[in-house]
Amino acid sequence: MHRLAPHRSPIALLTALGLLLGALAATLALSTDARAAERLGKLTLTPTTGSAYDVLDETVTTDAACPAQTTELGLYMVNPANGQVRLMQRAAYTGTGPVNADLPRGSIEVIGWLPGPEFDGVYPLQLHCLKAGENPSTSAAYFSTNIRVAGDTWTVVDAESTTTALTAAPAGTAVLGAEVTLTAAVTPATVAGQVTFGYEKSGTRTELGKVTPTAGTAVLKTTALPQGVVALFATFTPTDPDAHAPSAGSVATYTVTPAPTTTPTDTPTGDPSETPSETPSETPSETPSETPSETGTPTPDPTDTGDTAGTSGGSDTSASGGSSGSGGASGGNGSLAATGTPMAAAALGALSLVLLGAALVIHVRRKGLLTFH
């Protein structure tokens, strides 16, 4: 039995690579999109009015309890134009029943973070039940009400909250110039209003179009997304803002890749129109003078180009087949793109196991526990 020299660097290298790839695979497999926020119930504010140029100093009550493991309350104001939120007040939470808390005085004016110059409108206020480490973009539970800003005053209004969820197909990425379908789902589905679709890139927002929802669904198809990484948004504006509040949905990251370069398909050389011009000009001058006297065969018609047509038809079939093959390749790329993160996680996990297995084999062979005959 011949033992390998006690050189440990290959084992260490394979083990390190295997562990690294395994960790990366686990990260990909466990990564998910932010959870859709769930409205738990109504939020009541005291007082119900104040100066728009002052900070909030509110007592908040709810009609239900926060979920288990909630450790903090955060009162956020929502800008319905883009879905962004701003923390107005916060406090620790240790209760088990409906919330009744006197929140510490805030540090920012009600309209201090809005993009102006026109601030008048209806804005949702959301009390998020936060678990340790959560932020409002990933929080799955909140209570809400709405305030109307008019001039220098804000007032609680009884407008019912709405939600807007935006999806894009194909999901996650598309090729430059390809059609992307944006779908906004508005709830309640019976609310009348209009959805504005658009994208944001490098801090600049571009509107793509407005659609009136039907049964709570608005759909816009577009080929105008620019190359690169963009954020997609859909904002719902109710027809009656006193009855319903506006809302917004977004796809934080959407990637538009360059269009693939097209490889020219080989085509038959030569002009098929040349063949008919040559064949009839020579055949009638030689064949008709000899054929009738020897074989009695009818004289060939100069316009008969059956052979030539057959050749041309074969060329067309070959060219068409090449194009069809190219289409198949394109379909394959689309299938891989749809697989996305799960396929990458599976591939990295498999490679990680291979590397760890190789490291184990080398190790046991050096220990003399494994031999090959």
PDB file of N, CA and C in Angstrom, residues 30 72 76-77 94 120 131 157-158 181 213-214 219 224 242 253 255 267 280 286 331 334 353:
ATOM      1  N   LEU A  30     -32.376  30.601   0.335  1.00  0.00           N
ATOM      2  CA  LEU A  30     -33.224  31.179   1.369  1.00  0.00           C
ATOM      3  C   LEU A  30     -33.653  32.593   1.054  1.00  0.00           C
ATOM      4  N   GLU A  72     -41.380  46.304  18.866  1.00  0.00           N
ATOM      5  CA  GLU A  72     -41.335  47.759  18.697  1.00  0.00           C
ATOM      6  C   GLU A  72     -42.498  48.223  17.818  1.00  0.00           C
ATOM      7  N   TYR A  76     -45.370  55.371  10.783  1.00  0.00           N
ATOM      8  CA  TYR A  76     -44.771  55.820   9.533  1.00  0.00           C
ATOM      9  C   TYR A  76     -45.798  56.564   8.692  1.00  0.00           C
ATOM     10  N   MET A  77     -45.326  57.601   8.004  1.00  0.00           N
ATOM     11  CA  MET A  77     -46.140  58.328   7.039  1.00  0.00           C
ATOM     12  C   MET A  77     -45.729  57.874   5.650  1.00  0.00           C
ATOM     13  N   THR A  94     -44.412  45.855  24.521  1.00  0.00           N
ATOM     14  CA  THR A  94     -44.342  44.641  25.356  1.00  0.00           C
ATOM     15  C   THR A  94     -45.732  44.082  25.639  1.00  0.00           C
ATOM     16  N   ASP A 120     -50.691  69.463  -0.418  1.00  0.00           N
ATOM     17  CA  ASP A 120     -52.085  69.125  -0.145  1.00  0.00           C
ATOM     18  C   ASP A 120     -52.430  67.748  -0.705  1.00  0.00           C
ATOM     19  N   LYS A 131     -40.829  43.249  14.466  1.00  0.00           N
ATOM     20  CA  LYS A 131     -40.022  42.272  15.194  1.00  0.00           C
ATOM     21  C   LYS A 131     -38.583  42.776  15.244  1.00  0.00           C
ATOM     22  N   VAL A 157     -58.801  61.723   8.402  1.00  0.00           N
ATOM     23  CA  VAL A 157     -59.985  61.519   7.566  1.00  0.00           C
ATOM     24  C   VAL A 157     -60.381  60.049   7.638  1.00  0.00           C
ATOM     25  N   ASP A 158     -61.615  59.785   7.322  1.00  0.00           N
ATOM     26  CA  ASP A 158     -62.125  58.421   7.409  1.00  0.00           C
ATOM     27  C   ASP A 158     -62.029  57.676   6.090  1.00  0.00           C
ATOM     28  N   THR A 181     -45.055  42.984 -19.393  1.00  0.00           N
ATOM     29  CA  THR A 181     -46.424  43.209 -18.941  1.00  0.00           C
ATOM     30  C   THR A 181     -46.425  43.580 -17.469  1.00  0.00           C
ATOM     31  N   PRO A 213     -58.427  50.595 -13.646  1.00  0.00           N
ATOM     32  CA  PRO A 213     -58.566  49.182 -13.259  1.00  0.00           C
ATOM     33  C   PRO A 213     -59.950  48.633 -13.584  1.00  0.00           C
ATOM     34  N   THR A 214     -59.973  47.364 -13.932  1.00  0.00           N
ATOM     35  CA  THR A 214     -61.213  46.624 -14.120  1.00  0.00           C
ATOM     36  C   THR A 214     -61.248  45.498 -13.101  1.00  0.00           C
ATOM     37  N   VAL A 219     -53.618  46.597 -16.291  1.00  0.00           N
ATOM     38  CA  VAL A 219     -52.527  45.963 -17.026  1.00  0.00           C
ATOM     39  C   VAL A 219     -51.973  46.936 -18.064  1.00  0.00           C
ATOM     40  N   ALA A 224     -40.773  49.967 -23.637  1.00  0.00           N
ATOM     41  CA  ALA A 224     -39.996  51.201 -23.493  1.00  0.00           C
ATOM     42  C   ALA A 224     -39.037  51.206 -22.315  1.00  0.00           C
ATOM     43  N   ASP A 242     -61.763  61.339  -0.549  1.00  0.00           N
ATOM     44  CA  ASP A 242     -62.361  61.373   0.786  1.00  0.00           C
ATOM     45  C   ASP A 242     -62.879  60.006   1.203  1.00  0.00           C
ATOM     46  N   THR A 253     -36.293  46.153  -8.018  1.00  0.00           N
ATOM     47  CA  THR A 253     -35.189  45.948  -8.948  1.00  0.00           C
ATOM     48  C   THR A 253     -35.656  45.145 -10.144  1.00  0.00           C
ATOM     49  N   THR A 255     -34.124  44.203 -14.124  1.00  0.00           N
ATOM     50  CA  THR A 255     -32.939  44.316 -14.976  1.00  0.00           C
ATOM     51  C   THR A 255     -33.306  44.133 -16.443  1.00  0.00           C
ATOM     52  N   THR A 267     -27.131  31.812 -46.585  1.00  0.00           N
ATOM     53  CA  THR A 267     -28.164  31.713 -47.618  1.00  0.00           C
ATOM     54  C   THR A 267     -27.537  31.252 -48.917  1.00  0.00           C
ATOM     55  N   PRO A 280     -33.474  27.875 -71.109  1.00  0.00           N
ATOM     56  CA  PRO A 280     -34.293  27.939 -72.322  1.00  0.00           C
ATOM     57  C   PRO A 280     -33.532  28.456 -73.539  1.00  0.00           C
ATOM     58  N   GLU A 286     -30.644  23.569 -79.837  1.00  0.00           N
ATOM     59  CA  GLU A 286     -29.966  22.337 -80.208  1.00  0.00           C
ATOM     60  C   GLU A 286     -30.924  21.137 -80.231  1.00  0.00           C
ATOM     61  N   GLY A 331     -35.609  30.218 -27.319  1.00  0.00           N
ATOM     62  CA  GLY A 331     -36.535  29.662 -26.331  1.00  0.00           C
ATOM     63  C   GLY A 331     -35.799  29.043 -25.171  1.00  0.00           C
ATOM     64  N   GLY A 334     -34.759  31.638 -22.714  1.00  0.00           N
ATOM     65  CA  GLY A 334     -35.884  32.108 -21.909  1.00  0.00           C
ATOM     66  C   GLY A 334     -36.192  31.146 -20.782  1.00  0.00           C
ATOM     67  N   LEU A 353     -20.936  20.007  -2.714  1.00  0.00           N
ATOM     68  CA  LEU A 353     -20.848  18.612  -2.270  1.00  0.00           C
ATOM     69  C   LEU A 353     -19.726  17.872  -2.982  1.00  0.00           C
TER      70      LEU A 353
END
